[in-house]
Structures are given as structure tokens and as C-alpha cells.
Amino acid sequence: MKLTFKLPDKKKEFINAQKSIDSNCMKYLNEFVPIAPTRYEKSGNLRDSLKNPEAGKLIYTARFSPHTYYDATTCKNRGNPKGTYLWFEAMKKHYKIRILAEAKKELNK
């Protein structure tokens, strides 16, 4: 006798949960991104360069964004009181529970 169990298809719920995580991260990241350094032509270039090309990937396309992200010495907040280097880590520290709660809601639909 062969027993087979059919599990519910959760793929759609996982996709929606990942979309929720991505959109919430994009929303909350701006709070911690420093004002772009003077080497950018436009002061908001670093903040406006965030792209989400595929699920689970957030990429800053501005030319010096990796340098600004990791360099604590040149990343003074430049007018943004919460702006810091390693801004993704700072955002996770403050909003992790809220982001995961929203993702959990998507999984439980």
C-alpha cells in the first residue's frame, strides 16, 4: 500500500511574502541612506538609485554607492539625522520585526 500526501502549493504565498519584504525594505531604507556626497551631481542621486531587478535583490546603481555604503569616514550623515554607512543593517535593526510581520501576513493569507 502506497500513501501519498499532497501538500498545499505555497509558492504564490512565498512570492507575495518576498514582494512584501522587498517593498518594505525599499520603503524603510530611505530613512537611513545618507544624503548623497558632493561628488554626485544631484543631492538625491544616491537615494533615487535603488532598484529591485528581481525578488530578493535590492541594488543601488549610483556610481559611488558601494564606497559610500562601507566607508564610515566619508559617510557623515550630510543633513539626514539617521543617515549612516551600512544603512541596510541599520534599517534591519530598526524595522526587522515590522517587515517580518508583514511577510507573515502574506504567508497566512
PDB file of N, CA, C and O in Angstrom, residues 16-90:
ATOM      1  N   ASN A  16       4.529  36.311  -2.758  1.00  0.00           N
ATOM      2  CA  ASN A  16       3.922  37.521  -2.187  1.00  0.00           C
ATOM      3  C   ASN A  16       4.661  37.984  -0.927  1.00  0.00           C
ATOM      4  O   ASN A  16       4.806  39.180  -0.701  1.00  0.00           O
ATOM      5  N   ALA A  17       5.118  37.037  -0.115  1.00  0.00           N
ATOM      6  CA  ALA A  17       5.869  37.397   1.087  1.00  0.00           C
ATOM      7  C   ALA A  17       7.194  38.056   0.705  1.00  0.00           C
ATOM      8  O   ALA A  17       7.589  39.054   1.316  1.00  0.00           O
ATOM      9  N   GLN A  18       7.871  37.537  -0.328  1.00  0.00           N
ATOM     10  CA  GLN A  18       9.130  38.140  -0.764  1.00  0.00           C
ATOM     11  C   GLN A  18       8.899  39.534  -1.337  1.00  0.00           C
ATOM     12  O   GLN A  18       9.679  40.459  -1.084  1.00  0.00           O
ATOM     13  N   LYS A  19       7.808  39.708  -2.081  1.00  0.00           N
ATOM     14  CA  LYS A  19       7.473  41.041  -2.601  1.00  0.00           C
ATOM     15  C   LYS A  19       7.221  42.007  -1.455  1.00  0.00           C
ATOM     16  O   LYS A  19       7.612  43.173  -1.509  1.00  0.00           O
ATOM     17  N   SER A  20       6.561  41.540  -0.416  1.00  0.00           N
ATOM     18  CA  SER A  20       6.295  42.366   0.751  1.00  0.00           C
ATOM     19  C   SER A  20       7.603  42.777   1.433  1.00  0.00           C
ATOM     20  O   SER A  20       7.785  43.939   1.800  1.00  0.00           O
ATOM     21  N   ILE A  21       8.518  41.835   1.588  1.00  0.00           N
ATOM     22  CA  ILE A  21       9.818  42.129   2.198  1.00  0.00           C
ATOM     23  C   ILE A  21      10.570  43.153   1.359  1.00  0.00           C
ATOM     24  O   ILE A  21      11.102  44.133   1.885  1.00  0.00           O
ATOM     25  N   ASP A  22      10.619  42.939   0.047  1.00  0.00           N
ATOM     26  CA  ASP A  22      11.334  43.857  -0.844  1.00  0.00           C
ATOM     27  C   ASP A  22      10.751  45.264  -0.775  1.00  0.00           C
ATOM     28  O   ASP A  22      11.483  46.246  -0.640  1.00  0.00           O
ATOM     29  N   SER A  23       9.433  45.369  -0.867  1.00  0.00           N
ATOM     30  CA  SER A  23       8.825  46.703  -0.889  1.00  0.00           C
ATOM     31  C   SER A  23       8.989  47.411   0.451  1.00  0.00           C
ATOM     32  O   SER A  23       9.241  48.620   0.501  1.00  0.00           O
ATOM     33  N   ASN A  24       8.879  46.686   1.552  1.00  0.00           N
ATOM     34  CA  ASN A  24       9.070  47.313   2.863  1.00  0.00           C
ATOM     35  C   ASN A  24      10.515  47.733   3.076  1.00  0.00           C
ATOM     36  O   ASN A  24      10.770  48.801   3.634  1.00  0.00           O
ATOM     37  N   CYS A  25      11.461  46.916   2.616  1.00  0.00           N
ATOM     38  CA  CYS A  25      12.872  47.306   2.725  1.00  0.00           C
ATOM     39  C   CYS A  25      13.127  48.574   1.921  1.00  0.00           C
ATOM     40  O   CYS A  25      13.799  49.485   2.403  1.00  0.00           O
ATOM     41  N   MET A  26      12.590  48.643   0.716  1.00  0.00           N
ATOM     42  CA  MET A  26      12.780  49.831  -0.111  1.00  0.00           C
ATOM     43  C   MET A  26      12.167  51.061   0.561  1.00  0.00           C
ATOM     44  O   MET A  26      12.720  52.146   0.508  1.00  0.00           O
ATOM     45  N   LYS A  27      11.020  50.857   1.198  1.00  0.00           N
ATOM     46  CA  LYS A  27      10.339  51.976   1.860  1.00  0.00           C
ATOM     47  C   LYS A  27      11.144  52.473   3.061  1.00  0.00           C
ATOM     48  O   LYS A  27      11.313  53.681   3.252  1.00  0.00           O
ATOM     49  N   TYR A  28      11.667  51.577   3.863  1.00  0.00           N
ATOM     50  CA  TYR A  28      12.346  51.960   5.095  1.00  0.00           C
ATOM     51  C   TYR A  28      13.815  52.346   4.885  1.00  0.00           C
ATOM     52  O   TYR A  28      14.393  53.026   5.728  1.00  0.00           O
ATOM     53  N   LEU A  29      14.434  51.920   3.797  1.00  0.00           N
ATOM     54  CA  LEU A  29      15.848  52.226   3.575  1.00  0.00           C
ATOM     55  C   LEU A  29      16.119  53.715   3.434  1.00  0.00           C
ATOM     56  O   LEU A  29      17.147  54.202   3.899  1.00  0.00           O
ATOM     57  N   ASN A  30      15.221  54.450   2.796  1.00  0.00           N
ATOM     58  CA  ASN A  30      15.450  55.881   2.574  1.00  0.00           C
ATOM     59  C   ASN A  30      15.712  56.643   3.862  1.00  0.00           C
ATOM     60  O   ASN A  30      16.421  57.636   3.865  1.00  0.00           O
ATOM     61  N   GLU A  31      15.154  56.154   4.938  1.00  0.00           N
ATOM     62  CA  GLU A  31      15.331  56.821   6.227  1.00  0.00           C
ATOM     63  C   GLU A  31      16.790  56.803   6.689  1.00  0.00           C
ATOM     64  O   GLU A  31      17.237  57.693   7.398  1.00  0.00           O
ATOM     65  N   PHE A  32      17.559  55.797   6.266  1.00  0.00           N
ATOM     66  CA  PHE A  32      18.920  55.610   6.750  1.00  0.00           C
ATOM     67  C   PHE A  32      19.997  55.923   5.715  1.00  0.00           C
ATOM     68  O   PHE A  32      21.172  55.938   6.044  1.00  0.00           O
ATOM     69  N   VAL A  33      19.600  56.140   4.470  1.00  0.00           N
ATOM     70  CA  VAL A  33      20.575  56.472   3.431  1.00  0.00           C
ATOM     71  C   VAL A  33      21.038  57.909   3.654  1.00  0.00           C
ATOM     72  O   VAL A  33      20.218  58.810   3.783  1.00  0.00           O
ATOM     73  N   PRO A  34      22.358  58.108   3.697  1.00  0.00           N
ATOM     74  CA  PRO A  34      22.838  59.481   3.871  1.00  0.00           C
ATOM     75  C   PRO A  34      22.534  60.315   2.637  1.00  0.00           C
ATOM     76  O   PRO A  34      22.356  59.784   1.550  1.00  0.00           O
ATOM     77  N   ILE A  35      22.478  61.615   2.825  1.00  0.00           N
ATOM     78  CA  ILE A  35      22.350  62.497   1.677  1.00  0.00           C
ATOM     79  C   ILE A  35      23.581  62.263   0.820  1.00  0.00           C
ATOM     80  O   ILE A  35      24.684  62.118   1.330  1.00  0.00           O
ATOM     81  N   ALA A  36      23.392  62.210  -0.473  1.00  0.00           N
ATOM     82  CA  ALA A  36      24.494  61.866  -1.373  1.00  0.00           C
ATOM     83  C   ALA A  36      25.656  62.846  -1.221  1.00  0.00           C
ATOM     84  O   ALA A  36      25.448  64.036  -1.041  1.00  0.00           O
ATOM     85  N   PRO A  37      26.871  62.332  -1.294  1.00  0.00           N
ATOM     86  CA  PRO A  37      28.044  63.201  -1.189  1.00  0.00           C
ATOM     87  C   PRO A  37      28.094  64.228  -2.317  1.00  0.00           C
ATOM     88  O   PRO A  37      27.415  64.090  -3.329  1.00  0.00           O
ATOM     89  N   THR A  38      28.948  65.208  -2.142  1.00  0.00           N
ATOM     90  CA  THR A  38      29.038  66.290  -3.129  1.00  0.00           C
ATOM     91  C   THR A  38      29.545  65.803  -4.475  1.00  0.00           C
ATOM     92  O   THR A  38      29.363  66.485  -5.474  1.00  0.00           O
ATOM     93  N   ARG A  39      30.167  64.616  -4.537  1.00  0.00           N
ATOM     94  CA  ARG A  39      30.655  64.145  -5.829  1.00  0.00           C
ATOM     95  C   ARG A  39      29.510  63.753  -6.764  1.00  0.00           C
ATOM     96  O   ARG A  39      29.721  63.546  -7.944  1.00  0.00           O
ATOM     97  N   TYR A  40      28.295  63.615  -6.232  1.00  0.00           N
ATOM     98  CA  TYR A  40      27.137  63.386  -7.087  1.00  0.00           C
ATOM     99  C   TYR A  40      26.649  64.721  -7.608  1.00  0.00           C
ATOM    100  O   TYR A  40      26.658  65.714  -6.886  1.00  0.00           O
ATOM    101  N   GLU A  41      26.189  64.736  -8.825  1.00  0.00           N
ATOM    102  CA  GLU A  41      25.691  65.988  -9.399  1.00  0.00           C
ATOM    103  C   GLU A  41      24.405  66.431  -8.722  1.00  0.00           C
ATOM    104  O   GLU A  41      24.183  67.603  -8.493  1.00  0.00           O
ATOM    105  N   LYS A  42      23.534  65.483  -8.410  1.00  0.00           N
ATOM    106  CA  LYS A  42      22.267  65.801  -7.748  1.00  0.00           C
ATOM    107  C   LYS A  42      22.330  65.251  -6.334  1.00  0.00           C
ATOM    108  O   LYS A  42      22.754  64.132  -6.116  1.00  0.00           O
ATOM    109  N   SER A  43      21.857  66.007  -5.369  1.00  0.00           N
ATOM    110  CA  SER A  43      21.993  65.580  -3.975  1.00  0.00           C
ATOM    111  C   SER A  43      21.186  64.322  -3.670  1.00  0.00           C
ATOM    112  O   SER A  43      21.524  63.577  -2.775  1.00  0.00           O
ATOM    113  N   GLY A  44      20.113  64.065  -4.399  1.00  0.00           N
ATOM    114  CA  GLY A  44      19.291  62.893  -4.114  1.00  0.00           C
ATOM    115  C   GLY A  44      19.650  61.679  -4.938  1.00  0.00           C
ATOM    116  O   GLY A  44      18.947  60.682  -4.885  1.00  0.00           O
ATOM    117  N   ASN A  45      20.742  61.729  -5.688  1.00  0.00           N
ATOM    118  CA  ASN A  45      21.083  60.645  -6.605  1.00  0.00           C
ATOM    119  C   ASN A  45      21.221  59.299  -5.905  1.00  0.00           C
ATOM    120  O   ASN A  45      20.754  58.292  -6.397  1.00  0.00           O
ATOM    121  N   LEU A  46      21.848  59.279  -4.749  1.00  0.00           N
ATOM    122  CA  LEU A  46      22.041  58.017  -4.042  1.00  0.00           C
ATOM    123  C   LEU A  46      20.711  57.449  -3.571  1.00  0.00           C
ATOM    124  O   LEU A  46      20.455  56.256  -3.720  1.00  0.00           O
ATOM    125  N   ARG A  47      19.858  58.297  -3.061  1.00  0.00           N
ATOM    126  CA  ARG A  47      18.548  57.828  -2.600  1.00  0.00           C
ATOM    127  C   ARG A  47      17.674  57.346  -3.754  1.00  0.00           C
ATOM    128  O   ARG A  47      16.880  56.435  -3.599  1.00  0.00           O
ATOM    129  N   ASP A  48      17.797  57.982  -4.896  1.00  0.00           N
ATOM    130  CA  ASP A  48      16.940  57.649  -6.040  1.00  0.00           C
ATOM    131  C   ASP A  48      17.465  56.486  -6.865  1.00  0.00           C
ATOM    132  O   ASP A  48      16.822  56.077  -7.819  1.00  0.00           O
ATOM    133  N   SER A  49      18.627  55.954  -6.531  1.00  0.00           N
ATOM    134  CA  SER A  49      19.225  54.927  -7.374  1.00  0.00           C
ATOM    135  C   SER A  49      18.878  53.510  -6.948  1.00  0.00           C
ATOM    136  O   SER A  49      19.424  52.561  -7.474  1.00  0.00           O
ATOM    137  N   LEU A  50      17.978  53.318  -6.010  1.00  0.00           N
ATOM    138  CA  LEU A  50      17.617  51.987  -5.538  1.00  0.00           C
ATOM    139  C   LEU A  50      16.730  51.275  -6.553  1.00  0.00           C
ATOM    140  O   LEU A  50      15.710  51.799  -6.966  1.00  0.00           O
ATOM    141  N   LYS A  51      17.149  50.091  -6.960  1.00  0.00           N
ATOM    142  CA  LYS A  51      16.394  49.282  -7.921  1.00  0.00           C
ATOM    143  C   LYS A  51      16.130  47.906  -7.325  1.00  0.00           C
ATOM    144  O   LYS A  51      16.866  47.425  -6.479  1.00  0.00           O
ATOM    145  N   ASN A  52      15.084  47.260  -7.796  1.00  0.00           N
ATOM    146  CA  ASN A  52      14.704  45.917  -7.357  1.00  0.00           C
ATOM    147  C   ASN A  52      14.542  45.055  -8.605  1.00  0.00           C
ATOM    148  O   ASN A  52      13.437  44.775  -9.043  1.00  0.00           O
ATOM    149  N   PRO A  53      15.662  44.593  -9.219  1.00  0.00           N
ATOM    150  CA  PRO A  53      15.587  43.895 -10.502  1.00  0.00           C
ATOM    151  C   PRO A  53      14.920  42.524 -10.429  1.00  0.00           C
ATOM    152  O   PRO A  53      14.312  42.079 -11.387  1.00  0.00           O
ATOM    153  N   GLU A  54      15.052  41.848  -9.304  1.00  0.00           N
ATOM    154  CA  GLU A  54      14.409  40.545  -9.123  1.00  0.00           C
ATOM    155  C   GLU A  54      14.129  40.340  -7.642  1.00  0.00           C
ATOM    156  O   GLU A  54      14.665  41.051  -6.796  1.00  0.00           O
ATOM    157  N   ALA A  55      13.298  39.377  -7.354  1.00  0.00           N
ATOM    158  CA  ALA A  55      12.896  39.138  -5.968  1.00  0.00           C
ATOM    159  C   ALA A  55      14.110  38.878  -5.084  1.00  0.00           C
ATOM    160  O   ALA A  55      14.980  38.084  -5.416  1.00  0.00           O
ATOM    161  N   GLY A  56      14.162  39.584  -3.974  1.00  0.00           N
ATOM    162  CA  GLY A  56      15.228  39.377  -3.013  1.00  0.00           C
ATOM    163  C   GLY A  56      16.490  40.165  -3.274  1.00  0.00           C
ATOM    164  O   GLY A  56      17.453  40.028  -2.535  1.00  0.00           O
ATOM    165  N   LYS A  57      16.522  40.987  -4.331  1.00  0.00           N
ATOM    166  CA  LYS A  57      17.708  41.781  -4.653  1.00  0.00           C
ATOM    167  C   LYS A  57      17.371  43.258  -4.641  1.00  0.00           C
ATOM    168  O   LYS A  57      16.471  43.687  -5.331  1.00  0.00           O
ATOM    169  N   LEU A  58      18.105  44.003  -3.846  1.00  0.00           N
ATOM    170  CA  LEU A  58      18.000  45.457  -3.834  1.00  0.00           C
ATOM    171  C   LEU A  58      19.370  45.990  -4.211  1.00  0.00           C
ATOM    172  O   LEU A  58      20.363  45.654  -3.572  1.00  0.00           O
ATOM    173  N   ILE A  59      19.426  46.804  -5.241  1.00  0.00           N
ATOM    174  CA  ILE A  59      20.704  47.276  -5.763  1.00  0.00           C
ATOM    175  C   ILE A  59      20.690  48.794  -5.875  1.00  0.00           C
ATOM    176  O   ILE A  59      19.758  49.365  -6.448  1.00  0.00           O
ATOM    177  N   TYR A  60      21.734  49.411  -5.344  1.00  0.00           N
ATOM    178  CA  TYR A  60      21.946  50.835  -5.553  1.00  0.00           C
ATOM    179  C   TYR A  60      22.818  50.995  -6.796  1.00  0.00           C
ATOM    180  O   TYR A  60      23.911  50.450  -6.857  1.00  0.00           O
ATOM    181  N   THR A  61      22.319  51.714  -7.784  1.00  0.00           N
ATOM    182  CA  THR A  61      23.021  51.833  -9.053  1.00  0.00           C
ATOM    183  C   THR A  61      23.886  53.084  -9.147  1.00  0.00           C
ATOM    184  O   THR A  61      24.584  53.258 -10.137  1.00  0.00           O
ATOM    185  N   ALA A  62      23.842  53.958  -8.172  1.00  0.00           N
ATOM    186  CA  ALA A  62      24.672  55.160  -8.206  1.00  0.00           C
ATOM    187  C   ALA A  62      26.146  54.758  -8.211  1.00  0.00           C
ATOM    188  O   ALA A  62      26.537  53.766  -7.588  1.00  0.00           O
ATOM    189  N   ARG A  63      26.944  55.539  -8.882  1.00  0.00           N
ATOM    190  CA  ARG A  63      28.341  55.196  -9.142  1.00  0.00           C
ATOM    191  C   ARG A  63      29.158  54.913  -7.886  1.00  0.00           C
ATOM    192  O   ARG A  63      29.915  53.950  -7.829  1.00  0.00           O
ATOM    193  N   PHE A  64      29.042  55.731  -6.870  1.00  0.00           N
ATOM    194  CA  PHE A  64      29.862  55.570  -5.672  1.00  0.00           C
ATOM    195  C   PHE A  64      29.103  54.956  -4.504  1.00  0.00           C
ATOM    196  O   PHE A  64      29.560  55.031  -3.371  1.00  0.00           O
ATOM    197  N   SER A  65      27.961  54.354  -4.742  1.00  0.00           N
ATOM    198  CA  SER A  65      27.178  53.832  -3.621  1.00  0.00           C
ATOM    199  C   SER A  65      27.888  52.732  -2.830  1.00  0.00           C
ATOM    200  O   SER A  65      27.779  52.731  -1.604  1.00  0.00           O
ATOM    201  N   PRO A  66      28.623  51.796  -3.463  1.00  0.00           N
ATOM    202  CA  PRO A  66      29.319  50.806  -2.626  1.00  0.00           C
ATOM    203  C   PRO A  66      30.352  51.460  -1.700  1.00  0.00           C
ATOM    204  O   PRO A  66      30.467  51.098  -0.535  1.00  0.00           O
ATOM    205  N   HIS A  67      31.070  52.429  -2.218  1.00  0.00           N
ATOM    206  CA  HIS A  67      32.065  53.126  -1.404  1.00  0.00           C
ATOM    207  C   HIS A  67      31.384  53.852  -0.241  1.00  0.00           C
ATOM    208  O   HIS A  67      31.837  53.779   0.906  1.00  0.00           O
ATOM    209  N   THR A  68      30.298  54.545  -0.531  1.00  0.00           N
ATOM    210  CA  THR A  68      29.572  55.279   0.499  1.00  0.00           C
ATOM    211  C   THR A  68      28.970  54.328   1.531  1.00  0.00           C
ATOM    212  O   THR A  68      28.938  54.629   2.718  1.00  0.00           O
ATOM    213  N   TYR A  69      28.512  53.156   1.079  1.00  0.00           N
ATOM    214  CA  TYR A  69      27.886  52.192   1.978  1.00  0.00           C
ATOM    215  C   TYR A  69      28.868  51.691   3.032  1.00  0.00           C
ATOM    216  O   TYR A  69      28.528  51.555   4.202  1.00  0.00           O
ATOM    217  N   TYR A  70      30.095  51.391   2.620  1.00  0.00           N
ATOM    218  CA  TYR A  70      31.061  50.772   3.528  1.00  0.00           C
ATOM    219  C   TYR A  70      32.003  51.740   4.227  1.00  0.00           C
ATOM    220  O   TYR A  70      32.640  51.382   5.204  1.00  0.00           O
ATOM    221  N   ASP A  71      32.132  52.952   3.759  1.00  0.00           N
ATOM    222  CA  ASP A  71      33.133  53.870   4.291  1.00  0.00           C
ATOM    223  C   ASP A  71      32.559  54.749   5.396  1.00  0.00           C
ATOM    224  O   ASP A  71      31.840  55.706   5.139  1.00  0.00           O
ATOM    225  N   ALA A  72      32.931  54.437   6.609  1.00  0.00           N
ATOM    226  CA  ALA A  72      32.408  55.180   7.761  1.00  0.00           C
ATOM    227  C   ALA A  72      33.002  56.578   7.847  1.00  0.00           C
ATOM    228  O   ALA A  72      32.358  57.492   8.363  1.00  0.00           O
ATOM    229  N   THR A  73      34.202  56.772   7.330  1.00  0.00           N
ATOM    230  CA  THR A  73      34.851  58.068   7.488  1.00  0.00           C
ATOM    231  C   THR A  73      34.247  59.136   6.588  1.00  0.00           C
ATOM    232  O   THR A  73      34.165  60.289   6.968  1.00  0.00           O
ATOM    233  N   THR A  74      33.812  58.773   5.392  1.00  0.00           N
ATOM    234  CA  THR A  74      33.251  59.778   4.489  1.00  0.00           C
ATOM    235  C   THR A  74      31.739  59.813   4.539  1.00  0.00           C
ATOM    236  O   THR A  74      31.118  60.576   3.831  1.00  0.00           O
ATOM    237  N   CYS A  75      31.158  58.970   5.354  1.00  0.00           N
ATOM    238  CA  CYS A  75      29.697  58.856   5.351  1.00  0.00           C
ATOM    239  C   CYS A  75      29.088  59.575   6.552  1.00  0.00           C
ATOM    240  O   CYS A  75      28.312  59.000   7.282  1.00  0.00           O
ATOM    241  N   LYS A  76      29.458  60.810   6.766  1.00  0.00           N
ATOM    242  CA  LYS A  76      28.766  61.602   7.774  1.00  0.00           C
ATOM    243  C   LYS A  76      27.338  61.789   7.270  1.00  0.00           C
ATOM    244  O   LYS A  76      27.082  61.742   6.082  1.00  0.00           O
ATOM    245  N   ASN A  77      26.422  62.001   8.138  1.00  0.00           N
ATOM    246  CA  ASN A  77      25.011  61.967   7.741  1.00  0.00           C
ATOM    247  C   ASN A  77      24.608  63.039   6.733  1.00  0.00           C
ATOM    248  O   ASN A  77      23.570  62.952   6.141  1.00  0.00           O
ATOM    249  N   ARG A  78      25.391  64.082   6.541  1.00  0.00           N
ATOM    250  CA  ARG A  78      25.169  65.066   5.482  1.00  0.00           C
ATOM    251  C   ARG A  78      23.737  65.605   5.443  1.00  0.00           C
ATOM    252  O   ARG A  78      23.113  65.664   4.399  1.00  0.00           O
ATOM    253  N   GLY A  79      23.195  65.931   6.569  1.00  0.00           N
ATOM    254  CA  GLY A  79      21.874  66.533   6.587  1.00  0.00           C
ATOM    255  C   GLY A  79      20.752  65.569   6.913  1.00  0.00           C
ATOM    256  O   GLY A  79      19.652  65.987   7.218  1.00  0.00           O
ATOM    257  N   ASN A  80      20.990  64.283   6.845  1.00  0.00           N
ATOM    258  CA  ASN A  80      19.983  63.293   7.214  1.00  0.00           C
ATOM    259  C   ASN A  80      20.324  62.802   8.619  1.00  0.00           C
ATOM    260  O   ASN A  80      21.321  62.121   8.811  1.00  0.00           O
ATOM    261  N   PRO A  81      19.512  63.126   9.629  1.00  0.00           N
ATOM    262  CA  PRO A  81      19.864  62.783  11.011  1.00  0.00           C
ATOM    263  C   PRO A  81      20.057  61.289  11.257  1.00  0.00           C
ATOM    264  O   PRO A  81      20.848  60.900  12.097  1.00  0.00           O
ATOM    265  N   LYS A  82      19.359  60.436  10.516  1.00  0.00           N
ATOM    266  CA  LYS A  82      19.519  58.997  10.699  1.00  0.00           C
ATOM    267  C   LYS A  82      20.427  58.377   9.640  1.00  0.00           C
ATOM    268  O   LYS A  82      20.643  57.177   9.642  1.00  0.00           O
ATOM    269  N   GLY A  83      20.950  59.196   8.734  1.00  0.00           N
ATOM    270  CA  GLY A  83      21.814  58.682   7.676  1.00  0.00           C
ATOM    271  C   GLY A  83      23.090  58.092   8.249  1.00  0.00           C
ATOM    272  O   GLY A  83      23.690  58.639   9.158  1.00  0.00           O
ATOM    273  N   THR A  84      23.491  56.947   7.723  1.00  0.00           N
ATOM    274  CA  THR A  84      24.658  56.251   8.240  1.00  0.00           C
ATOM    275  C   THR A  84      25.255  55.368   7.165  1.00  0.00           C
ATOM    276  O   THR A  84      24.607  55.083   6.155  1.00  0.00           O
ATOM    277  N   TYR A  85      26.482  54.915   7.375  1.00  0.00           N
ATOM    278  CA  TYR A  85      27.021  53.887   6.498  1.00  0.00           C
ATOM    279  C   TYR A  85      26.376  52.567   6.912  1.00  0.00           C
ATOM    280  O   TYR A  85      25.761  52.477   7.979  1.00  0.00           O
ATOM    281  N   LEU A  86      26.504  51.543   6.110  1.00  0.00           N
ATOM    282  CA  LEU A  86      25.841  50.255   6.359  1.00  0.00           C
ATOM    283  C   LEU A  86      24.351  50.461   6.636  1.00  0.00           C
ATOM    284  O   LEU A  86      23.779  49.924   7.575  1.00  0.00           O
ATOM    285  N   TRP A  87      23.709  51.268   5.790  1.00  0.00           N
ATOM    286  CA  TRP A  87      22.320  51.660   6.049  1.00  0.00           C
ATOM    287  C   TRP A  87      21.346  50.498   5.972  1.00  0.00           C
ATOM    288  O   TRP A  87      20.318  50.531   6.619  1.00  0.00           O
ATOM    289  N   PHE A  88      21.657  49.448   5.223  1.00  0.00           N
ATOM    290  CA  PHE A  88      20.761  48.289   5.192  1.00  0.00           C
ATOM    291  C   PHE A  88      20.751  47.604   6.563  1.00  0.00           C
ATOM    292  O   PHE A  88      19.698  47.201   7.054  1.00  0.00           O
ATOM    293  N   GLU A  89      21.910  47.483   7.171  1.00  0.00           N
ATOM    294  CA  GLU A  89      21.993  46.872   8.502  1.00  0.00           C
ATOM    295  C   GLU A  89      21.265  47.733   9.541  1.00  0.00           C
ATOM    296  O   GLU A  89      20.587  47.203  10.423  1.00  0.00           O
ATOM    297  N   ALA A  90      21.395  49.039   9.425  1.00  0.00           N
ATOM    298  CA  ALA A  90      20.695  49.936  10.350  1.00  0.00           C
ATOM    299  C   ALA A  90      19.182  49.814  10.183  1.00  0.00           C
ATOM    300  O   ALA A  90      18.439  49.791  11.170  1.00  0.00           O
TER     301      ALA A  90
END
